[in-house]
Structure formats: structure tokens, C-alpha cells
């Protein structure tokens, strides 16, 4: 499992999306007849794709549009939507800033002392989503979870996500109160998803603590800089496989199936398909949806930790606007690079692989294929079209 990297030190090889490929089996299925349902608690979602809880991606209107298409959009309770009654001007400022100004501006706009989260806005945003008769799912950092969850549950939220750069059950701190994850999962009256993790042991501990779902991924997002700033992370194929092995062991031992959600690193349909083949039950995507006309970021996307006052671990990037949310999620695709009709790509891949549902997708063959992105693509690469972009 591991190779020597020096005297007395070994390291194992881990793999990301670009290094593997999926192998068709001996049966194929009509793509329109495959089942992509994702189950979370009592809810069934026909689209197993979540829009990430990032301020450039999800606001109330986006959450409603995503919900009506059968997917999930997660609203960030620590962000602009709950700090400002009318966030449009703030979003315009972020989109208008130069690259040199962007991080400093975001830090100032999210400053807790000057612009704290307003509890009344938490309730208001959730109620606005629920009024449209779609599920409302929200997230926040552990420090705010106890207070925010009570407001959210009272407002009618359907699931609550507690999200941090690295999630652990056994966090050590003396300067502030620590969230007791086991107690939190037990007393919260809606499904609780915990993230983010990348290892078998941590996924198992979080499931043992009572989580209803686990987010997998540290630092792979397009706007995240955690891997560069902190030097930590595990490529998403290996992280997903390891955490899903913990899920399967937990299910065998406890009889309770806890979904794994691969979070980040997926730009296009093929990468989403590989995440499911690695064992994921759903995926969380940011940059692909930041390109939607309905996204509040106006063609810009920034990491959740960009606003950190002392050590930003995210950046603002320009992704542009490529189409409507419906085109990105359901098609028809207007571009040839796999960034649109994500559900169609998943269904077609499943059909080609002979997987009738997501659980059968977990069993397809995965091979190491470092040439999968470049083999035979010399003209696309040279002309920067298709897979050569």
C-alpha cells in the first residue's frame, strides 16, 4: 500500500479524477431507465447533485430553482445572505473588485464585528425557500451550529450541515466552546450532515456519532486554496473510496446506511460519474453552478474560507456565465466540454456501464489511466476545444 519516500518514512499513492477511468461491463441499460435517486432521511431526491453552500453559487432564488429541478442547493448561513437584508449590492461589489482587491474586500464584508449574521435573516431565508414548496437545506461552521440550528429547525429547514475545513469528533480547544457532535446529532430534529473528511477512520467516527450523511473532500474545490496554504488533503478518488469503505463497514455492523457525499473537485460530468463509481451516494458541486445565469456571483466564485480574517484559504475566481441552471443540470448542452447536462452525463454513463441505480454504479470497474485525458486528443489540445480546454 505504501512506498518508501526516505529513510524510515513511507507514503501511499492516492488518486484523483484525472488519473482513473471507468470500464464498461457486459450489459448496457437505456439511460432514460436508470434510477439516480438520492435518499436523505425521509427525503428522496431524483437528482443526486448538491449545489455547494457558497455565496457565489446559492441564494434563495437559486435554491428554489434547484429544488424545482429535483436537486439540492445548500444555503450558507455564515454568509452574505444572512448578514445583509439586501445582498445584491454586496455581491456586485465582490464581482467588480480587481483580483488584487478581492480577498481583502471579502474579508471586510464578512467581518463579524461590523456585519454579524442576523438571526432574523436565517429564519427569513429558510421561510422564503419553503414557501416555494422545495426542501431547504443549510450549512454553517461548528461554532455557530447550536444557535443557528435551533432557528433553522423552527423555520422549517429539512436538513442541517455542519461544515469545516477538517471535521473531527474529538476536537481540542480551550479558547472557545467545542461542538459536541454526538449530542448535536441526537438533539437536532432534522438530518445532520457533517463534513469534511477524507479518511476511513474519521468517516467511521462521524457515523458512530450519529451523522445522517458525511461530506468527503478537503481542498479540491476550484476556489479553495487549503491544499496550498495548509499542505493538507487527499485526492478525491482515494478519499471517496476510503470513506465509502467505512460506510459499508458501518452498515454491515450497525444495519444503518449513511450516505457519503463527495464534495468538490468536479468540474464536468465525467468527474461526477467517477465520484459515483468510487462509491459516492451524492456529490456537492460549486464552480459548475457558479456559471449559471441564476447564480448570485455574477460569473464569480469564491471559497468559503476566503473571508477568514487571519489566514484566507480560498480565493475569488472568474468562471463566467455559460447558461441557465436547467441547461447545466438537465441540458440540452450548448457546449462540448462536459460542463452542461450533468444529469444526462450521469445517466448516459450509468447506462453504458450497465448500472441501473447508484448502488450498482459503486461496483463498476475503475482502472488507473493517466492517459485518459490526452490519448488521441492532440487536435483538441492544440486547438483548445473540447477536452483540450
XYZ file of C-alpha atoms in Angstrom:
389
model
C 0.000 0.000 0.000
C 2.902 2.397 0.571
C 6.306 3.216 -0.933
C 9.434 4.434 0.782
C 9.909 8.206 0.382
C 13.051 8.355 2.537
C 14.765 6.691 5.478
C 12.125 5.291 7.811
C 9.193 7.032 6.090
C 6.628 5.543 3.744
C 3.741 7.148 1.864
C 0.869 5.612 -0.079
C -0.117 6.647 -3.584
C -3.524 8.324 -3.873
C -5.572 9.144 -6.945
C -7.658 11.975 -8.341
C -10.253 12.187 -11.099
C -7.820 12.697 -13.991
C -5.892 9.517 -13.155
C -8.685 6.951 -13.463
C -11.294 5.787 -15.961
C -14.427 3.619 -15.838
C -14.661 0.339 -17.759
C -17.918 -0.773 -19.443
C -19.255 -4.163 -18.399
C -21.130 -6.806 -20.379
C -24.586 -5.208 -20.040
C -25.861 -1.803 -21.077
C -29.027 -0.022 -19.961
C -31.247 2.575 -21.598
C -30.102 5.840 -19.903
C -33.700 7.016 -19.513
C -34.444 3.941 -17.392
C -31.674 4.246 -14.791
C -32.502 5.415 -11.256
C -30.390 8.251 -9.849
C -32.396 8.736 -6.641
C -30.562 10.056 -3.582
C -32.162 9.379 -0.180
C -31.517 11.616 2.824
C -33.651 10.880 5.854
C -37.272 10.858 4.712
C -36.484 12.832 1.561
C -35.941 11.346 -1.896
C -34.171 13.480 -4.499
C -34.259 12.401 -8.158
C -31.074 14.403 -8.785
C -28.130 13.291 -6.579
C -26.283 16.556 -7.080
C -25.996 19.322 -4.480
C -25.058 22.929 -5.183
C -22.355 23.908 -2.701
C -23.069 26.281 0.169
C -21.033 29.130 -1.265
C -22.189 32.710 -1.618
C -21.315 32.961 -5.298
C -23.462 29.900 -6.010
C -26.563 29.736 -3.811
C -29.076 32.326 -2.747
C -32.812 31.914 -2.129
C -33.776 32.121 -5.802
C -31.092 29.627 -6.816
C -32.152 27.217 -4.060
C -35.738 27.365 -5.275
C -34.751 26.810 -8.909
C -32.511 23.868 -7.970
C -35.207 22.331 -5.801
C -37.773 22.524 -8.582
C -35.366 20.618 -10.838
C -35.115 17.819 -8.265
C -31.719 18.662 -6.799
C -30.440 20.302 -3.630
C -28.931 23.753 -3.146
C -27.327 24.454 0.237
C -27.587 27.963 1.670
C -24.601 29.271 3.643
C -25.843 30.633 6.987
C -22.473 32.244 7.722
C -22.522 34.293 4.552
C -23.858 37.308 2.759
C -27.476 36.140 2.593
C -27.788 36.249 6.388
C -25.643 39.320 7.054
C -27.364 41.737 4.676
C -31.074 42.340 4.176
C -30.389 43.266 0.541
C -27.242 41.383 -0.534
C -27.339 42.356 -4.222
C -25.124 45.426 -3.776
C -22.578 43.413 -1.776
C -22.417 40.736 -4.465
C -21.943 43.439 -7.079
C -19.002 44.868 -5.114
C -17.291 41.473 -4.952
C -17.809 40.881 -8.667
C -16.453 44.343 -9.513
C -13.284 44.113 -7.414
C -9.888 43.625 -9.042
C -8.045 40.355 -8.303
C -5.699 42.303 -6.014
C -8.607 43.793 -4.052
C -10.944 40.791 -3.929
C -9.702 38.887 -0.874
C -9.333 41.991 1.288
C -12.802 43.158 0.248
C -14.382 39.800 1.069
C -12.656 39.780 4.465
C -14.115 43.201 5.268
C -17.643 42.340 4.080
C -17.769 39.182 6.223
C -16.288 40.810 9.336
C -18.330 39.584 12.287
C -17.904 42.692 14.433
C -19.137 45.042 11.729
C -21.549 42.820 9.813
C -22.716 39.965 12.053
C -25.127 37.258 10.963
C -28.703 38.337 11.755
C -30.818 35.598 13.294
C -33.993 37.031 11.759
C -32.447 36.658 8.298
C -31.691 32.970 8.923
C -35.374 32.344 9.545
C -36.444 34.621 6.712
C -34.268 32.949 4.047
C -35.401 29.454 5.043
C -39.046 30.503 5.037
C -38.636 32.058 1.581
C -37.322 28.753 0.240
C -40.042 26.723 1.955
C -42.768 28.993 0.587
C -41.764 27.757 -2.875
C -42.529 24.195 -1.714
C -38.986 22.883 -2.157
C -36.640 21.442 0.506
C -34.487 23.914 2.427
C -31.007 22.720 3.380
C -28.460 24.994 5.078
C -24.934 24.871 6.459
C -22.725 26.666 8.955
C -19.430 26.266 10.791
C -19.321 24.241 14.044
C -19.032 27.339 16.267
C -22.458 28.540 15.105
C -24.229 25.207 14.795
C -26.040 25.081 18.135
C -27.582 28.545 17.835
C -28.266 28.507 14.099
C -29.763 25.001 14.047
C -32.461 25.929 16.572
C -33.511 28.891 14.445
C -33.347 26.841 11.268
C -35.403 23.935 12.593
C -38.067 26.308 13.895
C -38.194 27.956 10.455
C -38.802 24.574 8.793
C -35.395 23.512 7.478
C -35.223 19.966 6.073
C -31.564 19.138 6.779
C -28.654 20.855 8.500
C -24.979 20.684 7.508
C -22.094 21.386 9.855
C -19.075 22.080 7.694
C -15.439 22.846 8.484
C -12.121 22.512 6.667
C -11.356 19.327 8.638
C -14.096 17.695 10.704
C -13.341 15.555 13.741
C -15.400 14.222 16.614
C -12.525 14.820 19.064
C -11.656 18.485 18.639
C -9.378 20.043 21.280
C -9.664 23.703 22.270
C -9.648 25.830 25.406
C -10.388 29.254 23.901
C -13.949 28.512 22.805
C -16.779 26.081 23.351
C -16.493 22.878 21.316
C -19.456 21.462 19.432
C -20.379 18.054 20.827
C -21.188 16.366 17.512
C -22.769 13.283 19.069
C -25.076 15.362 21.257
C -25.821 17.738 18.390
C -26.854 14.915 16.044
C -29.032 13.398 18.758
C -30.985 16.540 19.687
C -31.348 18.116 16.233
C -34.734 17.165 14.823
C -33.673 17.016 11.170
C -30.952 15.019 9.382
C -27.466 16.328 10.175
C -24.668 16.093 7.618
C -21.110 16.525 8.895
C -18.025 17.454 6.872
C -15.403 17.489 5.719
C -13.386 14.268 5.988
C -11.041 12.250 3.771
C -10.173 9.159 5.823
C -11.769 5.836 6.752
C -11.286 6.361 10.489
C -12.812 9.822 10.599
C -15.782 8.883 8.435
C -16.439 5.962 10.748
C -16.227 8.098 13.901
C -18.631 10.676 12.484
C -21.144 7.964 11.559
C -20.799 6.475 15.046
C -21.585 9.940 16.428
C -24.953 9.884 14.658
C -24.481 11.830 11.419
C -27.110 11.286 8.708
C -24.564 11.990 5.973
C -20.862 12.742 5.534
C -19.145 15.219 3.210
C -15.911 13.905 1.663
C -13.161 16.232 0.488
C -10.529 18.639 1.747
C -9.289 21.335 -0.591
C -10.273 20.106 -4.087
C -12.696 22.940 -4.891
C -11.953 25.343 -7.726
C -11.918 28.351 -5.392
C -10.315 26.624 -2.396
C -6.648 27.162 -1.507
C -6.440 24.949 1.609
C -4.091 22.498 -0.090
C -1.679 25.287 -0.946
C -1.975 27.213 2.318
C -2.043 24.241 4.710
C -0.499 21.445 2.632
C -3.300 19.018 3.529
C -5.749 16.960 1.510
C -6.298 13.627 -0.202
C -7.209 13.342 -3.921
C -10.901 12.751 -4.304
C -10.994 9.242 -5.804
C -8.950 7.786 -2.945
C -10.747 9.874 -0.312
C -14.139 8.729 -1.608
C -13.163 5.056 -1.833
C -11.765 5.094 1.718
C -14.747 6.864 3.282
C -17.231 4.677 1.409
C -15.424 1.590 2.721
C -16.141 2.950 6.209
C -19.803 3.435 5.248
C -20.086 -0.160 4.077
C -18.430 -1.472 7.245
C -20.731 0.659 9.389
C -23.778 -0.638 7.511
C -22.651 -4.247 7.917
C -22.096 -3.757 11.636
C -24.970 -1.415 12.517
C -27.510 -2.046 9.766
C -27.757 1.670 9.061
C -26.769 3.121 5.691
C -25.200 6.591 5.900
C -24.732 8.333 2.532
C -21.327 9.654 1.507
C -21.285 12.908 -0.467
C -18.170 13.699 -2.481
C -17.638 17.447 -2.086
C -15.529 19.414 -4.551
C -13.095 18.866 -7.381
C -15.714 18.038 -10.028
C -15.948 20.435 -12.953
C -17.600 18.243 -15.576
C -19.916 15.270 -15.999
C -17.187 12.674 -16.320
C -15.717 13.587 -12.945
C -19.132 13.359 -11.311
C -19.563 9.883 -12.822
C -16.181 8.814 -11.416
C -17.178 10.019 -7.946
C -20.221 7.737 -8.006
C -18.123 4.841 -9.264
C -15.761 5.421 -6.327
C -18.730 4.860 -4.010
C -20.401 8.226 -3.538
C -24.165 8.449 -2.974
C -24.361 12.109 -3.991
C -21.975 14.879 -4.988
C -21.599 18.518 -3.995
C -20.524 20.869 -6.786
C -19.677 24.566 -6.725
C -17.918 26.010 -9.776
C -20.165 24.291 -12.339
C -23.200 26.008 -10.823
C -21.427 29.322 -10.317
C -21.575 29.544 -14.128
C -25.380 29.538 -14.135
C -27.332 32.646 -15.069
C -29.243 32.253 -11.801
C -26.089 32.154 -9.631
C -25.729 35.239 -7.421
C -21.979 35.591 -8.024
C -22.346 37.237 -11.446
C -19.840 34.881 -13.016
C -17.529 34.868 -9.980
C -16.959 32.193 -7.369
C -15.089 32.347 -4.046
C -14.069 29.843 -1.416
C -15.856 29.511 1.919
C -12.657 30.379 3.804
C -11.733 33.358 1.607
C -13.164 35.640 4.293
C -11.019 34.300 7.158
C -9.585 37.326 8.937
C -6.085 35.943 9.524
C -5.495 33.069 7.086
C -7.670 33.027 3.943
C -7.878 29.542 2.437
C -9.919 30.432 -0.592
C -9.840 32.879 -3.439
C -12.217 34.637 -5.808
C -12.083 33.250 -9.338
C -13.876 34.180 -12.542
C -15.833 31.277 -14.007
C -18.026 33.253 -16.377
C -21.677 32.574 -17.202
C -22.287 29.711 -19.616
C -26.010 29.028 -19.482
C -29.103 28.569 -17.376
C -29.215 26.299 -14.346
C -31.547 23.978 -16.258
C -29.029 23.687 -19.118
C -26.168 22.993 -16.709
C -28.137 20.401 -14.768
C -30.541 18.892 -17.316
C -29.458 20.144 -20.733
C -29.622 20.484 -23.594
C -25.885 21.193 -23.516
C -24.728 24.193 -25.548
C -21.026 23.464 -25.014
C -18.850 20.434 -25.752
C -16.669 20.227 -22.635
C -18.952 18.274 -20.287
C -19.882 21.244 -18.091
C -23.578 21.123 -19.031
C -26.319 18.469 -18.790
C -24.666 16.891 -15.764
C -27.633 14.624 -15.075
C -27.704 13.486 -18.690
C -23.993 12.662 -18.487
C -24.528 10.647 -15.311
C -27.451 8.697 -16.766
C -25.637 8.011 -20.023
C -22.530 6.856 -18.165
C -24.600 4.597 -15.923
C -26.349 3.131 -18.951
C -23.070 2.499 -20.746
C -21.652 0.835 -17.641
C -24.741 -1.309 -17.058
C -25.595 0.333 -13.734
C -29.346 0.535 -13.150
C -29.043 2.618 -9.987
C -26.454 4.468 -7.910
C -25.588 1.443 -5.772
C -24.835 -0.617 -8.882
C -22.649 2.275 -10.033
C -20.495 1.626 -6.946
C -19.488 -1.753 -8.386
C -18.263 -0.763 -11.853
C -14.618 -1.362 -12.723
C -12.176 1.509 -12.202
C -8.741 1.453 -13.828
C -5.644 3.599 -13.461
C -5.481 5.561 -16.701
C -3.171 8.604 -16.623
C -3.503 8.994 -20.394
C -7.317 9.062 -20.337
C -7.473 12.860 -20.771
C -4.880 13.114 -23.563
C -4.891 9.895 -25.617
C -5.837 10.739 -29.205
C -6.764 14.322 -28.295
C -3.837 16.136 -29.925
C -6.070 18.326 -32.116
C -8.411 19.221 -29.233
C -5.410 20.103 -27.074
C -3.737 22.103 -29.834
C -6.919 23.992 -30.650
C -8.046 24.280 -27.000
C -11.517 22.889 -27.702
C -13.483 20.024 -26.133
C -11.232 18.075 -23.778
C -8.301 20.342 -24.653
C -9.692 23.406 -22.907
